[in-house]
mmCIF file of C-alpha atoms in Angstrom:
data_model
loop_
_atom_site.group_PDB
_atom_site.id
_atom_site.type_symbol
_atom_site.label_atom_id
_atom_site.label_comp_id
_atom_site.label_asym_id
_atom_site.label_seq_id
_atom_site.Cartn_x
_atom_site.Cartn_y
_atom_site.Cartn_z
ATOM 1 C CA SER A 284 68.954 -35.075 -63.343
ATOM 2 C CA MET A 285 71.668 -36.302 -60.950
ATOM 3 C CA LYS A 286 72.129 -32.786 -59.776
ATOM 4 C CA LYS A 287 68.452 -32.404 -59.143
ATOM 5 C CA GLU A 288 68.429 -35.561 -57.124
ATOM 6 C CA GLN A 289 71.422 -34.324 -55.154
ATOM 7 C CA ASN A 290 69.677 -31.049 -54.563
ATOM 8 C CA GLN A 291 66.525 -32.842 -53.579
ATOM 9 C CA ASN A 292 68.536 -35.071 -51.233
ATOM 10 C CA LEU A 293 70.212 -32.043 -49.758
ATOM 11 C CA GLU A 294 66.846 -30.404 -49.355
ATOM 12 C CA LEU A 295 65.457 -33.570 -47.840
ATOM 13 C CA LYS A 296 68.420 -33.844 -45.482
ATOM 14 C CA ALA A 297 68.025 -30.234 -44.501
ATOM 15 C CA THR A 298 64.323 -30.782 -44.013
ATOM 16 C CA LEU A 299 65.073 -33.972 -42.085
ATOM 17 C CA LYS A 300 67.508 -32.124 -39.827
ATOM 18 C CA THR A 301 64.977 -29.405 -39.348
ATOM 19 C CA LEU A 302 62.351 -31.986 -38.512
ATOM 20 C CA GLU A 303 64.749 -33.770 -36.145
ATOM 21 C CA HIS A 304 65.564 -30.480 -34.544
ATOM 22 C CA GLU A 305 61.867 -29.694 -34.188
ATOM 23 C CA ARG A 306 61.287 -33.240 -32.976
ATOM 24 C CA ALA A 307 64.003 -32.779 -30.314
ATOM 25 C CA SER A 308 62.464 -29.441 -29.365
ATOM 26 C CA LEU A 309 59.023 -31.021 -29.194
ATOM 27 C CA ILE A 310 60.378 -33.910 -27.110
ATOM 28 C CA LEU A 311 62.073 -31.464 -24.799
ATOM 29 C CA SER A 312 58.907 -29.378 -24.583
ATOM 30 C CA LEU A 313 56.876 -32.526 -23.992
ATOM 31 C CA GLU A 314 59.201 -33.599 -21.203
ATOM 32 C CA GLU A 315 58.935 -30.175 -19.673
ATOM 33 C CA LYS A 316 55.140 -30.263 -19.941
ATOM 34 C CA GLU A 317 55.038 -33.774 -18.498
ATOM 35 C CA PHE A 318 57.200 -32.577 -15.631
ATOM 36 C CA ARG A 319 54.954 -29.587 -15.082
ATOM 37 C CA LEU A 320 51.913 -31.851 -15.382
ATOM 38 C CA LYS A 321 53.404 -34.165 -12.807
ATOM 39 C CA LYS A 322 54.032 -31.204 -10.540
ATOM 40 C CA LEU A 323 50.494 -29.977 -11.107
ATOM 41 C CA GLN A 324 49.136 -33.449 -10.383
ATOM 42 C CA GLU A 325 51.174 -33.575 -7.196
ATOM 43 C CA ARG A 326 49.852 -30.164 -6.253
ATOM 44 C CA ASP A 327 46.361 -31.254 -7.187
ATOM 45 C CA ASP A 328 46.741 -34.355 -5.058
ATOM 46 C CA ALA A 329 47.993 -32.202 -2.210
ATOM 47 C CA HIS A 330 45.077 -29.831 -2.766
ATOM 48 C CA GLN A 331 42.687 -32.783 -2.854
ATOM 49 C CA ASP A 332 44.122 -34.000 0.436
ATOM 50 C CA GLU A 333 43.752 -30.535 1.865
ATOM 51 C CA ILE A 334 40.230 -30.310 0.475
ATOM 52 C CA THR A 335 39.421 -33.702 1.988
ATOM 53 C CA LYS A 336 40.874 -32.623 5.307
ATOM 54 C CA LEU A 337 39.033 -29.321 5.081
ATOM 55 C CA ASN A 338 35.788 -31.122 4.253
ATOM 56 C CA SER A 339 36.334 -33.443 7.196
ATOM 57 C CA ALA A 340 37.155 -30.507 9.438
ATOM 58 C CA LEU A 341 34.113 -28.667 8.072
ATOM 59 C CA GLN A 342 31.886 -31.636 8.775
ATOM 60 C CA GLN A 343 33.371 -31.910 12.253
ATOM 61 C CA ALA A 344 32.855 -28.192 12.768
ATOM 62 C CA GLU A 345 29.266 -28.439 11.520
ATOM 63 C CA LYS A 346 28.689 -31.359 13.868
ATOM 64 C CA MET A 347 30.197 -29.421 16.779
ATOM 65 C CA LEU A 348 28.172 -26.375 15.748
ATOM 66 C CA ALA A 349 24.989 -28.441 15.801
ATOM 67 C CA GLU A 350 25.942 -29.792 19.213
ATOM 68 C CA HIS A 351 26.758 -26.281 20.401
ATOM 69 C CA LYS A 352 23.436 -25.038 19.028
ATOM 70 C CA GLN A 353 21.647 -27.785 20.944
ATOM 71 C CA GLU A 354 23.597 -26.938 24.091
ATOM 72 C CA VAL A 355 22.840 -23.248 23.585
ATOM 73 C CA GLN A 356 19.156 -24.083 23.136
ATOM 74 C CA GLU A 357 19.189 -26.155 26.297
ATOM 75 C CA PHE A 358 21.053 -23.380 28.085
ATOM 76 C CA ILE A 359 18.462 -20.861 26.871
ATOM 77 C CA SER A 360 15.681 -23.140 28.126
ATOM 78 C CA GLN A 361 17.441 -23.453 31.468
ATOM 79 C CA MET A 362 17.860 -19.681 31.601
ATOM 80 C CA GLU A 363 14.150 -19.211 30.918
ATOM 81 C CA SER A 364 13.289 -21.724 33.645
ATOM 82 C CA LEU A 365 15.684 -19.990 36.034
ATOM 83 C CA LYS A 366 14.179 -16.607 35.178
ATOM 84 C CA GLN A 367 10.676 -17.955 35.821
ATOM 85 C CA MET A 368 11.793 -19.533 39.092
ATOM 86 C CA MET A 369 13.508 -16.270 40.050
ATOM 87 C CA VAL A 370 10.329 -14.316 39.354
ATOM 88 C CA GLN A 371 8.324 -16.773 41.457
ATOM 89 C CA LYS A 372 10.917 -16.645 44.238
ATOM 90 C CA GLU A 373 10.905 -12.837 44.161
ATOM 91 C CA ALA A 374 7.096 -12.799 44.340
ATOM 92 C CA THR A 375 7.162 -15.309 47.203
ATOM 93 C CA LEU A 376 9.889 -13.311 48.939
ATOM 94 C CA ILE A 377 7.910 -10.085 48.583
ATOM 95 C CA ALA A 378 4.750 -11.758 49.910
ATOM 96 C CA HIS A 379 6.728 -13.323 52.757
ATOM 97 C CA GLY A 380 8.302 -9.957 53.556
ATOM 98 C CA GLU A 381 4.884 -8.286 53.613
ATOM 99 C CA GLN A 382 3.546 -11.073 55.851
ATOM 100 C CA LEU A 383 6.545 -10.712 58.152
ATOM 101 C CA THR A 384 5.973 -6.965 58.276
ATOM 102 C CA GLN A 385 2.318 -7.489 59.189
ATOM 103 C CA ASP A 386 3.260 -10.130 61.769
ATOM 104 C CA LEU A 387 5.862 -7.758 63.191
ATOM 105 C CA GLU A 388 3.309 -4.966 63.457
ATOM 106 C CA VAL A 389 0.830 -7.336 65.114
ATOM 107 C CA SER A 390 3.593 -8.565 67.419
ATOM 108 C CA HIS A 391 4.474 -4.980 68.376
ATOM 109 C CA ALA A 392 0.800 -4.259 69.006
ATOM 110 C CA ASN A 393 0.439 -7.418 71.107
ATOM 111 C CA GLU A 394 3.634 -6.568 72.963
ATOM 112 C CA GLN A 395 2.359 -3.075 73.734
ATOM 113 C CA HIS A 396 -1.004 -4.519 74.800
ATOM 114 C CA ALA A 397 0.807 -7.059 76.983
ATOM 115 C CA LYS A 398 2.913 -4.274 78.515
ATOM 116 C CA ASP A 399 -0.211 -2.221 79.208
ATOM 117 C CA THR A 400 -1.930 -5.284 80.673
ATOM 118 C CA ILE A 401 1.113 -6.056 82.828
ATOM 119 C CA GLN A 402 1.244 -2.464 84.066
ATOM 120 C CA LYS A 403 -2.469 -2.605 84.834
ATOM 121 C CA LEU A 404 -2.058 -5.940 86.603
ATOM 122 C CA GLU A 405 0.931 -4.613 88.540
ATOM 123 C CA ALA A 406 -1.164 -1.651 89.646
ATOM 124 C CA GLU A 407 -3.959 -4.039 90.638
ATOM 125 C CA VAL A 408 -1.433 -6.216 92.482
ATOM 126 C CA SER A 409 -0.147 -3.161 94.345
ATOM 127 C CA GLN A 410 -3.707 -2.171 95.183
ATOM 128 C CA LEU A 411 -4.442 -5.737 96.279
ATOM 129 C CA ARG A 412 -1.328 -5.738 98.434
ATOM 130 C CA LEU A 413 -2.478 -2.539 100.083
ATOM 131 C CA SER A 414 -5.954 -4.006 100.503
ATOM 132 C CA LEU A 415 -4.400 -7.193 101.865
ATOM 133 C CA CYS A 416 -2.350 -5.238 104.400
ATOM 134 C CA SER A 417 -5.452 -3.268 105.362
ATOM 135 C CA THR A 418 -7.472 -6.501 105.559
ATOM 136 C CA GLU A 419 -4.824 -8.152 107.713
ATOM 137 C CA SER A 420 -4.796 -5.120 110.003
ATOM 138 C CA ARG A 421 -8.585 -5.199 110.168
ATOM 139 C CA ALA A 422 -8.467 -8.953 110.789
ATOM 140 C CA GLU A 423 -6.064 -8.435 113.670
ATOM 141 C CA ALA A 424 -8.251 -5.636 115.038
ATOM 142 C CA LEU A 425 -11.346 -7.807 114.613
ATOM 143 C CA ALA A 426 -9.588 -10.695 116.341
ATOM 144 C CA SER A 427 -8.735 -8.423 119.259
ATOM 145 C CA GLU A 428 -12.286 -7.073 119.300
ATOM 146 C CA CYS A 429 -13.667 -10.617 119.153
ATOM 147 C CA GLN A 430 -11.495 -11.592 122.074
ATOM 148 C CA ARG A 431 -12.750 -8.553 123.971
ATOM 149 C CA VAL A 432 -16.388 -9.333 123.088
ATOM 150 C CA CYS A 433 -15.852 -12.971 124.047
ATOM 151 C CA SER A 434 -14.446 -11.845 127.369
ATOM 152 C CA VAL A 435 -17.473 -9.600 127.914
ATOM 153 C CA HIS A 436 -19.745 -12.450 126.850
ATOM 154 C CA TRP A 437 -18.180 -14.949 129.232
ATOM 155 C CA GLU A 438 -18.193 -12.359 132.003
ATOM 156 C CA ALA A 439 -21.889 -11.702 131.388
ATOM 157 C CA GLN A 440 -22.538 -15.440 131.374
ATOM 158 C CA ALA A 441 -20.724 -15.710 134.694
ATOM 159 C CA GLN A 442 -22.919 -12.934 136.087
ATOM 160 C CA LEU A 443 -25.972 -14.686 134.673
ATOM 161 C CA ILE A 444 -24.944 -17.884 136.429
ATOM 162 C CA LYS A 445 -24.639 -15.992 139.690
ATOM 163 C CA LEU A 446 -28.049 -14.392 139.197
ATOM 164 C CA HIS A 447 -29.554 -17.750 138.343
ATOM 165 C CA SER A 448 -28.098 -19.109 141.540
ATOM 166 C CA VAL A 449 -29.604 -16.242 143.527
ATOM 167 C CA LEU A 450 -32.927 -16.664 141.752
ATOM 168 C CA HIS A 451 -32.893 -20.368 142.412
ATOM 169 C CA TYR A 452 -32.190 -19.645 146.062
ATOM 170 C CA MET A 453 -35.053 -17.152 146.212
ATOM 171 C CA LEU A 454 -37.436 -19.516 144.449
ATOM 172 C CA CYS A 455 -36.588 -22.208 146.895
ATOM 173 C CA ASN A 456 -36.833 -20.010 150.029
ATOM 174 C CA SER A 457 -39.427 -17.310 149.151
ATOM 175 C CA PRO A 458 -43.207 -17.801 149.026
ATOM 176 C CA GLU A 459 -44.494 -18.283 145.477
ATOM 177 C CA PRO A 460 -47.142 -15.508 145.570
ATOM 178 C CA LYS A 461 -44.329 -12.932 145.958
ATOM 179 C CA LEU A 462 -43.199 -13.629 142.399
ATOM 180 C CA ARG A 463 -46.646 -13.120 140.994
ATOM 181 C CA GLY A 464 -48.648 -9.940 140.579
ATOM 182 C CA GLN A 465 -45.584 -7.858 139.599
ATOM 183 C CA GLY A 466 -46.738 -7.149 136.040
ATOM 184 C CA ASP A 467 -46.105 -9.004 132.772
ATOM 185 C CA LYS A 468 -42.961 -7.018 132.140
ATOM 186 C CA ASN A 469 -41.163 -8.278 135.279
ATOM 187 C CA ILE A 470 -42.286 -11.937 135.368
ATOM 188 C CA LEU A 471 -39.989 -14.646 134.017
ATOM 189 C CA SER A 472 -41.554 -17.436 132.049
ATOM 190 C CA THR A 473 -41.742 -20.863 133.630
ATOM 191 C CA SER A 474 -40.103 -22.564 130.626
ATOM 192 C CA PHE A 475 -37.128 -20.208 130.783
ATOM 193 C CA LEU A 476 -36.718 -20.835 134.514
ATOM 194 C CA ASN A 477 -36.948 -24.576 134.098
ATOM 195 C CA ARG A 478 -34.363 -24.555 131.276
ATOM 196 C CA GLU A 479 -31.971 -22.323 133.142
ATOM 197 C CA GLN A 480 -32.480 -24.283 136.355
ATOM 198 C CA ASP A 481 -31.549 -27.520 134.579
ATOM 199 C CA ASN A 482 -28.391 -25.948 133.122
ATOM 200 C CA MET A 483 -27.249 -24.266 136.351
ATOM 201 C CA LYS A 484 -28.381 -26.729 138.998
ATOM 202 C CA GLU A 485 -24.935 -27.620 140.234
ATOM 203 C CA LEU A 486 -23.755 -24.003 140.358
ATOM 204 C CA ALA A 487 -26.920 -22.954 142.163
ATOM 205 C CA PHE A 488 -26.456 -25.488 144.916
ATOM 206 C CA SER A 489 -22.798 -24.571 145.232
ATOM 207 C CA GLN A 490 -23.487 -20.840 145.934
ATOM 208 C CA PRO A 491 -23.547 -19.613 149.560
ATOM 209 C CA LYS A 492 -26.978 -18.976 151.035
ATOM 210 C CA ASP A 493 -26.282 -15.575 152.572
ATOM 211 C CA CYS A 494 -28.350 -13.483 150.141
ATOM 212 C CA SER A 495 -29.744 -10.190 151.341
ATOM 213 C CA THR A 496 -33.348 -10.201 152.474
ATOM 214 C CA GLU A 497 -33.941 -6.973 150.551
ATOM 215 C CA LEU A 498 -33.427 -8.744 147.205
ATOM 216 C CA THR A 499 -36.945 -9.092 145.822
ATOM 217 C CA ALA A 500 -38.160 -11.132 142.876
ATOM 218 C CA GLU A 501 -39.007 -7.954 140.955
ATOM 219 C CA ARG A 502 -35.481 -6.581 141.242
ATOM 220 C CA VAL A 503 -34.017 -9.933 140.276
ATOM 221 C CA ALA A 504 -36.350 -10.162 137.285
ATOM 222 C CA GLU A 505 -35.422 -6.625 136.191
ATOM 223 C CA ALA A 506 -31.742 -7.409 136.568
ATOM 224 C CA LEU A 507 -32.176 -10.609 134.599
ATOM 225 C CA GLN A 508 -34.112 -8.756 131.913
ATOM 226 C CA ASP A 509 -31.375 -6.117 131.604
ATOM 227 C CA LEU A 510 -28.723 -8.797 131.581
ATOM 228 C CA ARG A 511 -30.545 -10.728 128.894
ATOM 229 C CA GLN A 512 -30.740 -7.562 126.771
ATOM 230 C CA ASP A 513 -27.038 -6.915 127.310
ATOM 231 C CA LEU A 514 -26.254 -10.508 126.419
ATOM 232 C CA TRP A 515 -28.438 -10.288 123.339
ATOM 233 C CA ARG A 516 -26.689 -7.088 122.186
ATOM 234 C CA ALA A 517 -23.307 -8.674 122.913
ATOM 235 C CA HIS A 518 -24.387 -11.771 120.992
ATOM 236 C CA ILE A 519 -25.514 -9.693 117.991
ATOM 237 C CA GLN A 520 -22.291 -7.684 118.134
ATOM 238 C CA LEU A 521 -20.244 -10.875 118.357
ATOM 239 C CA VAL A 522 -22.099 -12.456 115.430
ATOM 240 C CA THR A 523 -21.650 -9.248 113.433
ATOM 241 C CA TYR A 524 -17.928 -9.183 114.182
ATOM 242 C CA PHE A 525 -17.634 -12.832 113.245
ATOM 243 C CA LEU A 526 -19.495 -12.236 109.958
ATOM 244 C CA ILE A 527 -17.279 -9.252 109.148
ATOM 245 C CA TYR A 528 -14.224 -11.295 110.077
ATOM 246 C CA GLU A 529 -15.339 -14.182 107.865
ATOM 247 C CA CYS A 530 -16.024 -11.763 104.982
ATOM 248 C CA ASP A 531 -12.568 -10.269 105.393
ATOM 249 C CA ILE A 532 -11.050 -13.759 105.475
ATOM 250 C CA ILE A 533 -12.946 -14.661 102.290
ATOM 251 C CA LEU A 534 -11.756 -11.455 100.630
ATOM 252 C CA TRP A 535 -8.210 -12.163 101.802
ATOM 253 C CA VAL A 536 -8.313 -15.718 100.399
ATOM 254 C CA ALA A 537 -9.812 -14.424 97.150
ATOM 255 C CA SER A 538 -7.109 -11.769 96.888
ATOM 256 C CA ARG A 539 -4.416 -14.401 97.539
ATOM 257 C CA HIS A 540 -5.961 -16.625 94.866
ATOM 258 C CA PHE A 541 -6.217 -13.705 92.423
ATOM 259 C CA LYS A 542 -2.644 -12.730 93.228
ATOM 260 C CA GLY A 543 -1.505 -16.308 92.485
ATOM 261 C CA ASN A 544 -3.303 -16.187 89.133
ATOM 262 C CA ILE A 545 -1.604 -12.895 88.301
ATOM 263 C CA ILE A 546 1.802 -14.323 89.216
ATOM 264 C CA ASN A 547 1.117 -17.383 87.057
ATOM 265 C CA PHE A 548 0.044 -15.103 84.229
ATOM 266 C CA LEU A 549 3.238 -13.059 84.563
#
């Protein structure tokens, strides 16, 4: 029985050693696993930190993306507004260009019309200048003719004064019946004689009284009648010349006035 106990003890010791050996192996394995677990935990912590950082970065990126989306939307709205404004500006520019083209065409037409009008006015001015020169020449000729007619008129008046003086002398020195009975054509009216005698009284008395005895009342009356006709024709001619001269002066003044208006227009 002692031997059995010894064998059992030996078996127990061997089993105990085996168990201790297994226990040491298990402890060593446990230490290794704990070390690996610690490493894994450290890695997990590092991964968690990275995940946290990544989540934060992701949130920041999402926030920036939202802001960028809003900015892009605003930019798109601005682009649409700019496109609409550009379309309106292009339409306005096209309309303005068409209006400018029409205004330019109208301006060219007005310019051509103005040029034609100026050429026409220049031709009229040239014609008026020629007419003015002709009118001035005619005015000078009329002035000379008027002077000549005036000279003839005054000369005829001088002759009439002389004849009135002679007639006055004859009326004062000849018998009255000699002046009568000569026919209605050769008799001077009493009113005419009285008027002319009043106007020429001084000249009549100042004339010499050496008239020819052959000078009869009939011849004097005929001479006076002819002289009156000549004076009347000279008077009509003088009045006509004066009227023509005044008409030419009026035309000259009108042409000068029209010429001034043309110059002001130019």
